[in-house]
Tab-separated table of C-alpha atoms in Angstrom:
chain	number	residue	atom	x	y	z
A	8	ASP	CA	-26.513	-25.641	20.110
A	9	LEU	CA	-24.724	-22.848	18.470
A	10	ALA	CA	-22.565	-25.066	16.058
A	11	GLN	CA	-25.425	-26.641	14.974
A	12	ALA	CA	-27.441	-23.508	14.483
A	13	VAL	CA	-24.637	-22.021	12.304
A	14	VAL	CA	-24.454	-25.403	10.277
A	15	GLU	CA	-28.196	-25.217	9.697
A	16	HIS	CA	-27.876	-21.407	8.693
A	17	PHE	CA	-25.245	-22.318	6.176
A	18	GLN	CA	-27.699	-24.888	4.924
A	19	THR	CA	-30.930	-23.143	4.771
A	20	GLY	CA	-30.204	-19.311	4.332
A	21	GLU	CA	-31.331	-17.543	0.885
A	22	LEU	CA	-27.452	-17.603	-0.074
A	23	ALA	CA	-26.859	-21.026	1.528
A	24	GLY	CA	-23.560	-22.344	0.370
A	25	LEU	CA	-22.837	-19.853	-2.345
A	26	ASN	CA	-19.606	-17.957	-2.929
A	27	VAL	CA	-19.997	-14.049	-2.905
A	28	LEU	CA	-17.437	-11.792	-3.928
A	29	LEU	CA	-17.984	-8.068	-3.096
A	30	ASN	CA	-15.720	-5.005	-3.717
A	31	ALA	CA	-16.279	-1.851	-1.444
A	32	GLY	CA	-14.842	1.592	-0.546
A	33	PRO	CA	-12.818	3.836	-2.822
A	34	THR	CA	-9.721	3.324	-4.544
A	35	ARG	CA	-6.612	5.967	-4.225
A	36	GLU	CA	-4.645	6.814	-7.237
A	37	ASN	CA	-1.377	8.096	-6.522
A	38	ILE	CA	-0.183	11.200	-8.544
A	39	ASP	CA	3.196	11.367	-6.665
A	40	PRO	CA	4.442	10.271	-3.236
A	41	VAL	CA	2.269	12.926	-1.564
A	42	ARG	CA	-0.764	13.547	-3.777
A	43	TYR	CA	-3.642	11.344	-4.887
A	44	ILE	CA	-6.901	10.914	-6.527
A	45	SER	CA	-9.889	9.409	-4.761
A	46	ASN	CA	-13.539	9.280	-4.558
A	47	HIS	CA	-15.925	9.958	-1.764
A	48	SER	CA	-17.112	6.550	-0.553
A	49	SER	CA	-17.158	5.450	3.198
A	50	GLY	CA	-17.462	1.809	2.365
A	51	LYS	CA	-20.659	1.445	4.626
A	52	MET	CA	-22.949	0.181	2.131
A	53	GLY	CA	-20.462	-2.600	0.843
A	54	PHE	CA	-19.618	-3.548	4.183
A	55	ALA	CA	-23.182	-3.925	5.254
A	56	LEU	CA	-23.971	-5.937	2.155
A	57	ALA	CA	-20.996	-8.246	3.103
A	58	GLN	CA	-22.322	-8.840	6.433
A	59	ALA	CA	-25.943	-9.467	5.138
A	60	CYS	CA	-24.553	-11.941	2.768
A	61	VAL	CA	-22.947	-14.004	5.424
A	62	GLU	CA	-26.276	-13.666	7.542
A	63	ALA	CA	-27.884	-15.343	4.349
A	64	GLY	CA	-25.384	-18.164	4.479
A	65	ALA	CA	-22.714	-17.318	1.774
A	66	HIS	CA	-19.104	-17.788	1.755
A	67	VAL	CA	-18.002	-14.097	1.513
A	68	THR	CA	-14.911	-12.421	0.071
A	69	LEU	CA	-14.589	-8.523	0.473
A	70	VAL	CA	-11.864	-6.740	-1.513
A	71	ALA	CA	-11.772	-3.472	0.348
A	72	GLY	CA	-10.335	-0.125	-0.527
A	73	PRO	CA	-8.890	2.336	2.049
A	74	VAL	CA	-11.708	2.673	4.625
A	75	TYR	CA	-11.816	2.954	8.382
A	76	MET	CA	-14.395	0.007	8.793
A	77	PRO	CA	-14.005	-3.046	11.057
A	78	THR	CA	-14.508	-6.446	9.130
A	79	PRO	CA	-17.735	-8.000	9.350
A	80	SER	CA	-17.959	-11.420	11.382
A	81	GLY	CA	-17.199	-14.313	9.097
A	82	VAL	CA	-15.965	-12.271	6.181
A	83	GLU	CA	-12.679	-12.812	4.351
A	84	ARG	CA	-11.332	-9.380	3.672
A	85	ILE	CA	-8.605	-8.186	1.131
A	86	ASP	CA	-7.208	-4.772	1.438
A	87	VAL	CA	-6.091	-2.866	-1.684
A	88	VAL	CA	-5.468	0.692	-2.563
A	89	SER	CA	-5.493	1.269	-6.218
A	90	ALA	CA	-7.960	0.318	-8.964
A	91	ARG	CA	-5.233	-1.845	-10.611
A	92	GLU	CA	-4.819	-3.717	-7.327
A	93	MET	CA	-8.504	-4.062	-6.584
A	94	ALA	CA	-8.835	-5.378	-10.195
A	95	ASP	CA	-6.077	-7.868	-9.601
A	96	ALA	CA	-7.852	-8.932	-6.429
A	97	VAL	CA	-11.193	-9.269	-7.797
A	98	LEU	CA	-10.223	-10.899	-11.097
A	99	SER	CA	-8.218	-13.404	-9.701
A	100	ARG	CA	-11.292	-14.594	-7.406
A	101	SER	CA	-14.318	-14.004	-9.789
A	102	ALA	CA	-14.118	-17.272	-11.652
A	103	GLN	CA	-15.054	-19.109	-8.366
A	104	ALA	CA	-17.648	-16.591	-7.498
A	105	ASP	CA	-21.479	-17.463	-7.832
A	106	ILE	CA	-22.404	-13.606	-7.487
A	107	PHE	CA	-20.271	-10.792	-7.561
A	108	ILE	CA	-21.629	-7.297	-6.021
A	109	ALA	CA	-19.533	-4.218	-7.155
A	110	SER	CA	-20.163	-1.515	-4.848
A	111	ALA	CA	-16.621	-0.230	-4.859
A	112	ALA	CA	-16.333	3.574	-6.101
A	113	VAL	CA	-13.457	2.466	-8.269
A	114	VAL	CA	-11.646	5.560	-9.459
A	115	ASP	CA	-11.988	5.594	-13.157
A	116	TYR	CA	-9.246	7.817	-14.413
A	117	THR	CA	-5.607	7.620	-12.908
A	118	PRO	CA	-2.735	9.593	-13.612
A	119	VAL	CA	-0.884	8.261	-16.934
A	120	GLU	CA	2.395	7.855	-14.725
A	121	ILE	CA	3.203	8.188	-11.033
A	122	ALA	CA	5.948	10.383	-10.359
A	123	GLU	CA	8.768	8.761	-8.276
A	124	ASN	CA	9.544	11.986	-6.140
A	125	LYS	CA	7.144	14.831	-5.011
A	126	ILE	CA	6.346	17.073	-7.759
A	127	LYS	CA	7.596	20.889	-6.644
A	128	LYS	CA	5.152	23.520	-7.361
A	129	ASN	CA	6.825	26.062	-9.545
A	130	ALA	CA	4.036	26.555	-12.390
A	131	SER	CA	0.955	28.536	-11.650
A	132	GLN	CA	-1.011	25.927	-13.516
A	133	MET	CA	-0.569	22.126	-13.546
A	134	GLN	CA	-1.987	19.682	-16.368
A	135	LEU	CA	-2.464	16.326	-14.916
A	136	ILE	CA	-3.212	13.561	-17.974
A	137	LEU	CA	-5.361	10.701	-16.699
A	138	VAL	CA	-6.233	7.637	-18.426
A	139	LYS	CA	-9.076	5.155	-17.670
A	140	THR	CA	-8.709	2.485	-15.194
A	141	ILE	CA	-9.726	-1.021	-16.118
A	142	ASP	CA	-13.758	-1.626	-15.753
A	143	ILE	CA	-13.534	-4.213	-12.896
A	144	LEU	CA	-17.445	-5.074	-13.397
A	145	THR	CA	-17.450	-5.266	-17.045
A	146	SER	CA	-14.339	-7.524	-16.758
A	147	VAL	CA	-16.194	-9.847	-14.521
A	148	ALA	CA	-19.579	-9.521	-16.381
A	149	THR	CA	-17.960	-10.432	-19.804
A	150	GLN	CA	-15.475	-13.110	-18.818
A	151	GLY	CA	-17.667	-15.750	-19.711
A	152	SER	CA	-18.235	-17.370	-16.310
A	153	ALA	CA	-21.812	-17.786	-15.108
A	154	THR	CA	-21.166	-15.234	-12.135
A	155	PHE	CA	-24.387	-13.251	-11.337
A	156	CYS	CA	-23.261	-9.437	-11.457
A	157	VAL	CA	-24.833	-6.858	-9.527
A	158	GLY	CA	-23.608	-3.181	-10.224
A	159	PHE	CA	-24.163	-0.021	-8.472
A	160	ALA	CA	-25.018	3.434	-9.942
A	161	ALA	CA	-24.563	6.687	-7.975
A	162	GLU	CA	-25.534	9.693	-9.915
A	163	THR	CA	-26.203	13.309	-9.350
A	164	ASP	CA	-28.783	13.408	-12.324
A	165	ASN	CA	-30.655	11.226	-14.640
A	166	LEU	CA	-30.586	8.260	-12.318
A	167	GLU	CA	-33.030	5.791	-13.851
A	168	ALA	CA	-31.595	6.386	-17.394
A	169	TYR	CA	-27.973	6.115	-16.277
A	170	ALA	CA	-28.676	2.973	-14.505
A	171	LYS	CA	-30.702	1.106	-16.789
A	172	ASP	CA	-28.184	1.975	-19.412
A	173	LYS	CA	-25.339	0.913	-17.524
A	174	LEU	CA	-27.563	-2.511	-16.595
A	175	GLU	CA	-27.677	-3.207	-20.537
A	176	LYS	CA	-24.347	-1.959	-21.712
A	177	LYS	CA	-22.484	-3.998	-19.003
A	178	SER	CA	-24.680	-7.149	-19.432
A	179	LEU	CA	-25.572	-7.050	-15.543
A	180	ASP	CA	-27.908	-8.939	-14.112
A	181	MET	CA	-29.065	-6.283	-11.620
A	182	ILE	CA	-28.207	-2.695	-10.970
A	183	ALA	CA	-28.750	-0.901	-7.672
A	184	ALA	CA	-29.064	3.026	-8.346
A	185	ASN	CA	-29.039	5.875	-5.741
A	186	TRP	CA	-28.811	9.619	-5.821
A	187	ILE	CA	-25.612	11.297	-4.579
A	188	GLY	CA	-25.127	15.118	-3.672
A	189	ARG	CA	-28.740	15.218	-1.886
A	190	LYS	CA	-29.072	15.657	1.770
A	191	ASN	CA	-28.866	12.454	3.887
A	192	VAL	CA	-28.430	9.908	1.334
A	193	GLY	CA	-25.514	8.377	-0.618
A	194	PHE	CA	-21.912	8.710	0.605
A	195	ASN	CA	-21.008	8.615	4.236
A	196	SER	CA	-24.571	8.769	5.273
A	197	GLU	CA	-26.129	6.256	7.530
A	198	ASN	CA	-29.257	5.899	5.383
A	199	ASN	CA	-29.775	5.276	1.826
A	200	ALA	CA	-32.563	4.578	-0.574
A	201	LEU	CA	-31.968	2.214	-3.556
A	202	SER	CA	-33.770	1.796	-6.941
A	203	VAL	CA	-33.016	-1.514	-8.262
A	204	TYR	CA	-33.609	-2.798	-11.936
A	205	TRP	CA	-33.040	-5.891	-13.734
A	206	LYS	CA	-33.974	-7.093	-17.284
A	207	GLY	CA	-37.771	-7.148	-16.869
A	208	GLY	CA	-38.357	-5.837	-13.542
A	209	GLU	CA	-37.697	-3.028	-10.826
A	210	GLN	CA	-38.188	-2.373	-7.377
A	211	GLU	CA	-37.736	0.559	-5.157
A	212	LEU	CA	-36.184	0.022	-1.588
A	213	GLY	CA	-37.381	3.009	0.553
A	214	TYR	CA	-35.130	5.195	2.609
A	215	MET	CA	-33.908	3.200	5.623
A	216	PRO	CA	-30.711	2.427	7.535
A	217	LYS	CA	-27.815	0.961	5.114
A	218	SER	CA	-27.859	-2.489	7.124
A	219	GLU	CA	-31.606	-3.045	6.574
A	220	LEU	CA	-31.323	-1.728	3.028
A	221	ALA	CA	-28.380	-4.341	2.410
A	222	ARG	CA	-30.548	-7.334	3.922
A	223	GLU	CA	-33.323	-6.120	1.677
A	224	LEU	CA	-31.001	-5.969	-1.433
A	225	VAL	CA	-29.517	-9.194	-0.629
A	226	THR	CA	-32.969	-10.869	-0.520
A	227	LEU	CA	-33.779	-9.657	-3.939
A	228	ILE	CA	-30.383	-10.661	-5.361
A	229	ALA	CA	-31.006	-14.088	-4.037
A	230	LYS	CA	-34.531	-14.460	-5.362
A	231	ARG	CA	-33.292	-13.194	-8.996
A	232	TYR	CA	-30.180	-15.525	-8.689
A	233	HIS	CA	-32.243	-18.556	-8.109
A	234	GLU	CA	-34.824	-17.634	-10.676
A	235	LYS	CA	-32.141	-17.310	-13.284
A	236	ASN	CA	-30.449	-20.680	-12.111
A	237	THR	CA	-33.366	-22.570	-12.192
A	238	THR	CA	-35.064	-21.600	-15.525
B	24	ASP	CA	-6.514	21.392	43.995
B	25	LEU	CA	-6.948	20.799	40.259
B	26	ALA	CA	-8.283	24.138	39.399
B	27	GLN	CA	-5.213	25.527	41.086
B	28	ALA	CA	-2.808	23.355	39.109
B	29	VAL	CA	-4.427	24.352	36.114
B	30	VAL	CA	-4.275	27.929	36.745
B	31	GLU	CA	-0.701	27.543	37.661
B	32	HIS	CA	0.127	25.597	34.615
B	33	PHE	CA	-1.291	28.263	32.397
B	34	GLN	CA	0.808	30.696	34.227
B	35	THR	CA	4.045	28.748	34.122
B	36	GLY	CA	4.242	26.774	31.054
B	37	GLU	CA	6.568	27.319	28.243
B	38	LEU	CA	3.837	28.856	26.163
B	39	ALA	CA	1.927	30.390	29.282
B	40	GLY	CA	-0.893	32.783	27.993
B	41	LEU	CA	0.094	32.487	24.360
B	42	ASN	CA	-2.497	32.010	21.517
B	43	VAL	CA	-1.263	29.273	19.334
B	44	LEU	CA	-2.861	28.665	16.009
B	45	LEU	CA	-2.209	25.165	13.963
B	46	ASN	CA	-3.448	23.731	10.893
B	47	ALA	CA	-3.400	20.000	10.505
B	48	GLY	CA	-4.386	17.049	8.212
B	49	PRO	CA	-5.019	16.961	4.378
B	50	THR	CA	-7.182	19.126	2.422
B	51	ARG	CA	-9.732	17.590	-0.123
B	52	GLU	CA	-10.063	19.309	-3.483
B	53	ASN	CA	-13.357	18.337	-5.374
B	54	ILE	CA	-13.107	17.584	-9.026
B	55	ASP	CA	-16.887	16.805	-9.292
B	56	PRO	CA	-19.343	15.598	-6.578
B	57	VAL	CA	-17.676	12.152	-6.683
B	58	ARG	CA	-13.951	12.684	-7.319
B	59	TYR	CA	-11.326	14.779	-5.304
B	60	ILE	CA	-7.679	15.277	-4.744
B	61	SER	CA	-6.039	14.700	-1.508
B	62	ASN	CA	-2.840	14.309	0.244
B	63	HIS	CA	-1.631	11.478	2.232
B	64	SER	CA	-1.724	12.953	5.799
B	65	SER	CA	-3.184	11.390	8.795
B	66	GLY	CA	-2.997	14.595	10.742
B	67	LYS	CA	-1.244	12.737	13.689
B	68	MET	CA	1.792	15.123	14.058
B	69	GLY	CA	-0.431	18.405	13.908
B	70	PHE	CA	-2.956	16.895	16.602
B	71	ALA	CA	0.042	15.833	18.772
B	72	LEU	CA	1.343	19.298	18.316
B	73	ALA	CA	-1.875	20.918	19.479
B	74	GLN	CA	-1.944	18.716	22.451
B	75	ALA	CA	1.743	19.553	23.497
B	76	CYS	CA	0.820	23.361	23.045
B	77	VAL	CA	-2.082	22.827	25.549
B	78	GLU	CA	0.170	21.169	27.863
B	79	ALA	CA	2.697	24.052	27.575
B	80	GLY	CA	-0.167	26.480	28.716
B	81	ALA	CA	-0.933	27.981	25.538
B	82	HIS	CA	-4.663	28.714	24.153
B	83	VAL	CA	-4.913	26.467	21.222
B	84	THR	CA	-6.926	26.768	18.038
B	85	LEU	CA	-6.726	24.099	15.622
B	86	VAL	CA	-7.895	24.229	11.913
B	87	ALA	CA	-8.175	20.405	10.830
B	88	GLY	CA	-8.728	19.151	7.366
B	89	PRO	CA	-10.925	15.648	7.074
B	90	VAL	CA	-9.241	13.417	9.404
B	91	TYR	CA	-10.520	10.748	11.874
B	92	MET	CA	-8.777	11.848	15.035
B	93	PRO	CA	-10.415	12.998	18.238
B	94	THR	CA	-9.852	16.549	19.344
B	95	PRO	CA	-7.063	16.950	22.121
B	96	SER	CA	-8.693	18.071	25.438
B	97	GLY	CA	-8.727	21.868	25.658
B	98	VAL	CA	-8.273	22.561	22.099
B	99	GLU	CA	-10.717	24.606	20.044
B	100	ARG	CA	-10.995	22.773	16.779
B	101	ILE	CA	-12.504	24.231	13.583
B	102	ASP	CA	-13.178	21.293	10.739
B	103	VAL	CA	-12.722	22.303	7.068
B	104	VAL	CA	-12.450	20.192	3.788
B	105	SER	CA	-10.735	22.462	0.937
B	106	ALA	CA	-7.783	24.641	0.811
B	107	ARG	CA	-9.778	27.676	0.370
B	108	GLU	CA	-11.756	26.832	3.459
B	109	MET	CA	-8.781	26.172	5.457
B	110	ALA	CA	-7.063	29.504	4.295
B	111	ASP	CA	-10.039	31.301	5.425
B	112	ALA	CA	-10.287	29.714	8.618
B	113	VAL	CA	-6.666	30.302	9.283
B	114	LEU	CA	-6.384	33.897	7.835
B	115	SER	CA	-9.425	35.056	10.020
B	116	ARG	CA	-7.534	34.182	13.076
B	117	SER	CA	-3.814	34.461	12.510
B	118	ALA	CA	-3.693	38.300	13.453
B	119	GLN	CA	-4.601	37.097	17.075
B	120	ALA	CA	-2.028	34.345	16.996
B	121	ASP	CA	1.117	34.762	18.787
B	122	ILE	CA	2.537	31.546	17.036
B	123	PHE	CA	0.963	29.525	13.813
B	124	ILE	CA	2.408	26.165	13.354
B	125	ALA	CA	1.489	25.032	9.606
B	126	SER	CA	1.504	21.251	10.004
B	127	ALA	CA	-1.146	20.825	7.596
B	128	ALA	CA	-0.634	18.908	3.953
B	129	VAL	CA	-2.558	21.478	2.041
B	130	VAL	CA	-3.057	20.175	-1.457
B	131	ASP	CA	-1.344	22.846	-3.649
B	132	TYR	CA	-3.156	22.541	-6.977
B	133	THR	CA	-6.973	22.331	-7.130
B	134	PRO	CA	-9.167	21.837	-10.217
B	135	VAL	CA	-9.559	25.016	-12.000
B	136	GLU	CA	-13.320	24.503	-11.768
B	137	ILE	CA	-15.603	21.920	-9.944
B	138	ALA	CA	-18.179	20.256	-12.113
B	139	GLU	CA	-21.761	20.488	-10.614
B	140	ASN	CA	-22.741	17.108	-11.715
B	141	LYS	CA	-20.700	13.819	-11.964
B	142	ILE	CA	-18.325	13.801	-14.924
B	143	LYS	CA	-19.431	10.724	-17.346
B	144	LYS	CA	-16.517	8.594	-18.604
B	145	ASN	CA	-16.332	8.454	-22.138
B	146	ALA	CA	-12.862	9.468	-23.197
B	147	SER	CA	-10.176	7.185	-22.833
B	148	GLN	CA	-8.169	9.956	-21.592
B	149	MET	CA	-9.180	13.038	-19.255
B	150	GLN	CA	-7.108	16.249	-18.980
B	151	LEU	CA	-7.418	18.050	-15.695
B	152	ILE	CA	-6.271	21.622	-15.399
B	153	LEU	CA	-5.223	22.611	-11.945
B	154	VAL	CA	-4.379	25.928	-10.451
B	155	LYS	CA	-2.406	26.717	-7.407
B	156	THR	CA	-4.121	26.908	-4.195
B	157	ILE	CA	-3.612	30.156	-1.964
B	158	ASP	CA	-0.190	29.566	0.073
B	159	ILE	CA	-1.563	29.877	3.792
B	160	LEU	CA	1.847	29.857	5.555
B	161	THR	CA	3.235	32.512	3.281
B	162	SER	CA	-0.037	34.571	3.709
B	163	VAL	CA	0.440	34.379	7.391
B	164	ALA	CA	4.294	35.021	7.457
B	165	THR	CA	3.846	37.967	5.248
B	166	GLN	CA	0.830	39.757	6.537
B	167	GLY	CA	2.817	42.008	8.681
B	168	SER	CA	1.812	40.684	12.012
B	169	ALA	CA	4.189	39.730	14.638
B	170	THR	CA	3.168	35.833	14.433
B	171	PHE	CA	6.254	33.546	15.007
B	172	CYS	CA	5.649	31.291	11.909
B	173	VAL	CA	6.604	27.355	12.138
B	174	GLY	CA	6.557	25.637	8.596
B	175	PHE	CA	6.976	21.897	7.992
B	176	ALA	CA	8.668	20.324	4.978
B	177	ALA	CA	8.036	16.725	3.832
B	178	GLU	CA	10.234	15.356	0.914
B	179	THR	CA	11.273	12.629	-0.833
B	180	ASP	CA	14.537	14.096	-1.928
B	181	ASN	CA	16.962	17.107	-1.037
B	182	LEU	CA	15.390	17.622	2.476
B	183	GLU	CA	17.740	19.880	3.895
B	184	ALA	CA	18.196	22.067	0.844
B	185	TYR	CA	14.306	22.400	0.228
B	186	ALA	CA	13.779	23.077	4.022
B	187	LYS	CA	16.282	25.847	4.125
B	188	ASP	CA	15.213	27.339	0.952
B	189	LYS	CA	11.651	27.346	2.357
B	190	LEU	CA	12.596	28.930	5.652
B	191	GLU	CA	14.316	31.909	3.858
B	192	LYS	CA	11.893	32.282	0.672
B	193	LYS	CA	8.754	32.219	2.982
B	194	SER	CA	10.449	34.375	5.917
B	195	LEU	CA	9.637	31.639	8.613
B	196	ASP	CA	10.919	31.683	11.990
B	197	MET	CA	11.674	27.860	11.871
B	198	ILE	CA	11.108	24.958	9.823
B	199	ALA	CA	10.734	21.080	10.561
B	200	ALA	CA	11.556	18.943	8.033
B	201	ASN	CA	10.877	15.204	7.663
B	202	TRP	CA	11.578	12.432	5.117
B	203	ILE	CA	8.682	10.884	3.343
B	204	GLY	CA	8.239	7.799	1.136
B	205	ARG	CA	10.866	5.827	3.640
B	206	LYS	CA	9.939	2.985	5.943
B	207	ASN	CA	8.432	3.948	9.237
B	208	VAL	CA	8.585	7.704	9.250
B	209	GLY	CA	6.276	10.372	7.778
B	210	PHE	CA	2.627	10.120	6.895
B	211	ASN	CA	0.420	7.714	9.018
B	212	SER	CA	3.366	6.393	10.765
B	213	GLU	CA	3.238	6.576	14.815
B	214	ASN	CA	6.940	7.611	14.890
B	215	ASN	CA	8.902	10.251	13.020
B	216	ALA	CA	12.152	12.272	13.098
B	217	LEU	CA	12.544	15.825	12.348
B	218	SER	CA	15.360	18.194	11.386
B	219	VAL	CA	14.513	21.629	12.499
B	220	TYR	CA	16.244	24.778	11.104
B	221	TRP	CA	15.950	28.559	11.903
B	222	LYS	CA	18.135	31.414	10.958
B	223	GLY	CA	21.638	30.579	12.599
B	224	GLY	CA	20.744	27.338	14.038
B	225	GLU	CA	19.665	23.930	13.655
B	226	GLN	CA	18.765	20.740	15.694
B	227	GLU	CA	18.008	17.142	14.979
B	228	LEU	CA	15.039	15.609	16.934
B	229	GLY	CA	15.627	11.716	16.758
B	230	TYR	CA	13.370	9.088	15.845
B	231	MET	CA	10.539	8.819	18.503
B	232	PRO	CA	6.746	8.649	18.767
B	233	LYS	CA	4.950	11.692	17.448
B	234	SER	CA	3.685	12.775	21.068
B	235	GLU	CA	7.233	12.896	22.453
B	236	LEU	CA	8.438	14.592	19.062
B	237	ALA	CA	5.664	17.161	19.415
B	238	ARG	CA	6.782	17.955	22.983
B	239	GLU	CA	10.505	18.393	22.109
B	240	LEU	CA	9.442	20.466	19.105
B	241	VAL	CA	7.051	22.651	21.177
B	242	THR	CA	10.105	23.267	23.716
B	243	LEU	CA	12.216	24.374	20.665
B	244	ILE	CA	9.434	26.787	19.518
B	245	ALA	CA	8.978	28.220	22.993
B	246	LYS	CA	12.657	28.647	23.304
B	247	ARG	CA	13.048	30.514	20.003
B	248	TYR	CA	9.837	32.461	20.311
B	249	HIS	CA	10.986	33.888	23.881
B	250	GLU	CA	14.534	34.653	22.305
B	251	LYS	CA	13.045	36.453	19.378
B	252	ASN	CA	10.602	38.572	21.809
B	253	THR	CA	13.111	39.847	24.153
B	254	THR	CA	15.900	40.820	21.923
C-alpha cells in the first residue's frame, strides 16, 4: 500500500534517512521602508532540488527568500527576507544537516544602515554605502561539522575559473556552475545547464528542464556524499 | 443583449469615451546582471484602478512594472522593467490621454552605470553612486497638454504635508495619499485607506478593500475631471 511504499522509499532512496538543508531564492535588503536591493532569482532551481531530495528519501528543510513558489510536498519551508534572516535560519539548523545545498542568490552587499523613514529625494545624486553580508555557505562549510556542502556559481564570464576558485576557497565538497545573462538559461528560465565540479572530478549536466536537472544533480550529490562517507 | 449593454456602458459610464493612462507596480533598476534596486509595490492598487476605469467606460492603457498580476479584462497592458522604460512607455502615450493616474512606485534613484558583467565581491564595503531617474508624473503634468493628472503619495511620516506639497509643486489636479509602514495598509496589503487632496478640497476614503477603494477614487476623479472641463 501507499504507506508501505513511502516507508520503503525513505529506506531505499539515494538520500534515504539523510537530513538535507537548502536555501533558495533571492534575499531583499531594505534601504528604507520603500526601497530595497535584491537579486534576479526565481528560486525555481532550489525548489526543484528540494523536491528531488524528498523524492530521494531525504528529510528536507528549505529556507526560502521572497519568491512566488508553492512549497514542494513533504518539504519543511522557512520563509525569510534579508540575508541576515537567511543566515540565522540556516546556521541554527546546519549542525543537524548531513548535506547543505546553497542555491540561494543571497544579496552580498547590504546598506550599512536602514533608514527608519522614507528617504526624501532632494539631491540629484545619492551615495549608498553597502557592507558585505555574512557568507552563509562559507560559515556552514567552515563550522567544523561534517556537513557535505554544495555551492552554486552563477557567472556572466569566466565560469569554470570562478567556480573552481570558489570550490577551493570555500572548502566545498561540490559546486554547480551555470551561465547567466545568456538566452534561455539561468534566472527565471524553465531550463538550465550545469557544470559540476568537485575535487578530482567534474561532470556536465546538459540543457534540460530544471526538474530533471535537479534529479540529476541530486544523484551526483548522493554518489559523492556516500563516497566521501565510506572512505 | 450583452453587446448593447457594453455599448451603453461606454456611452454612459462616468468616464465614458475617455482615454485613461495609468502606470502601476514598481520598477527595477539593474546594478549589474545579478543585482537590482526596486520598491516594495505589489501593483494591486494600480491594477484595481485600471479595472475600475474600464468599468466606468474608459479606454484604459496600463503601463506595468514587474508584478505578478493578471491583466484586468478590457485593459491594454504594456510591460516594462526600468524607470527609463516606464517613462518612455508613458510619455509616448500621454498626449493622447485625457487622464493620467500615476500609481506606480517608480524607483527614483538608479545606478549611474550598469555593470556589464557581475561585480565580484572583494571589498568589505561597496559604494554605489545613484542618480535621479526622470520624474514621469512631473513630465506629464508639465508637458502642456490638457491631461488631468492624478498623483500618489506613500509616506511613513508627515503624510498630509508631503501630499499637499507634491500636489502644488508638480501642478497636479489631484493627489491620493496613503500611509506606509503601518499595519494592514499600503504595499502588498489587500486593504487601504486614502486621503485625497485637490486645489480647494479634500476627501477621506476610509479603510476598505482596494477594489472598492479604486471605484470610489475613480468616481472622485471623474467628478473633478468633468468639473474642470466644464468650467
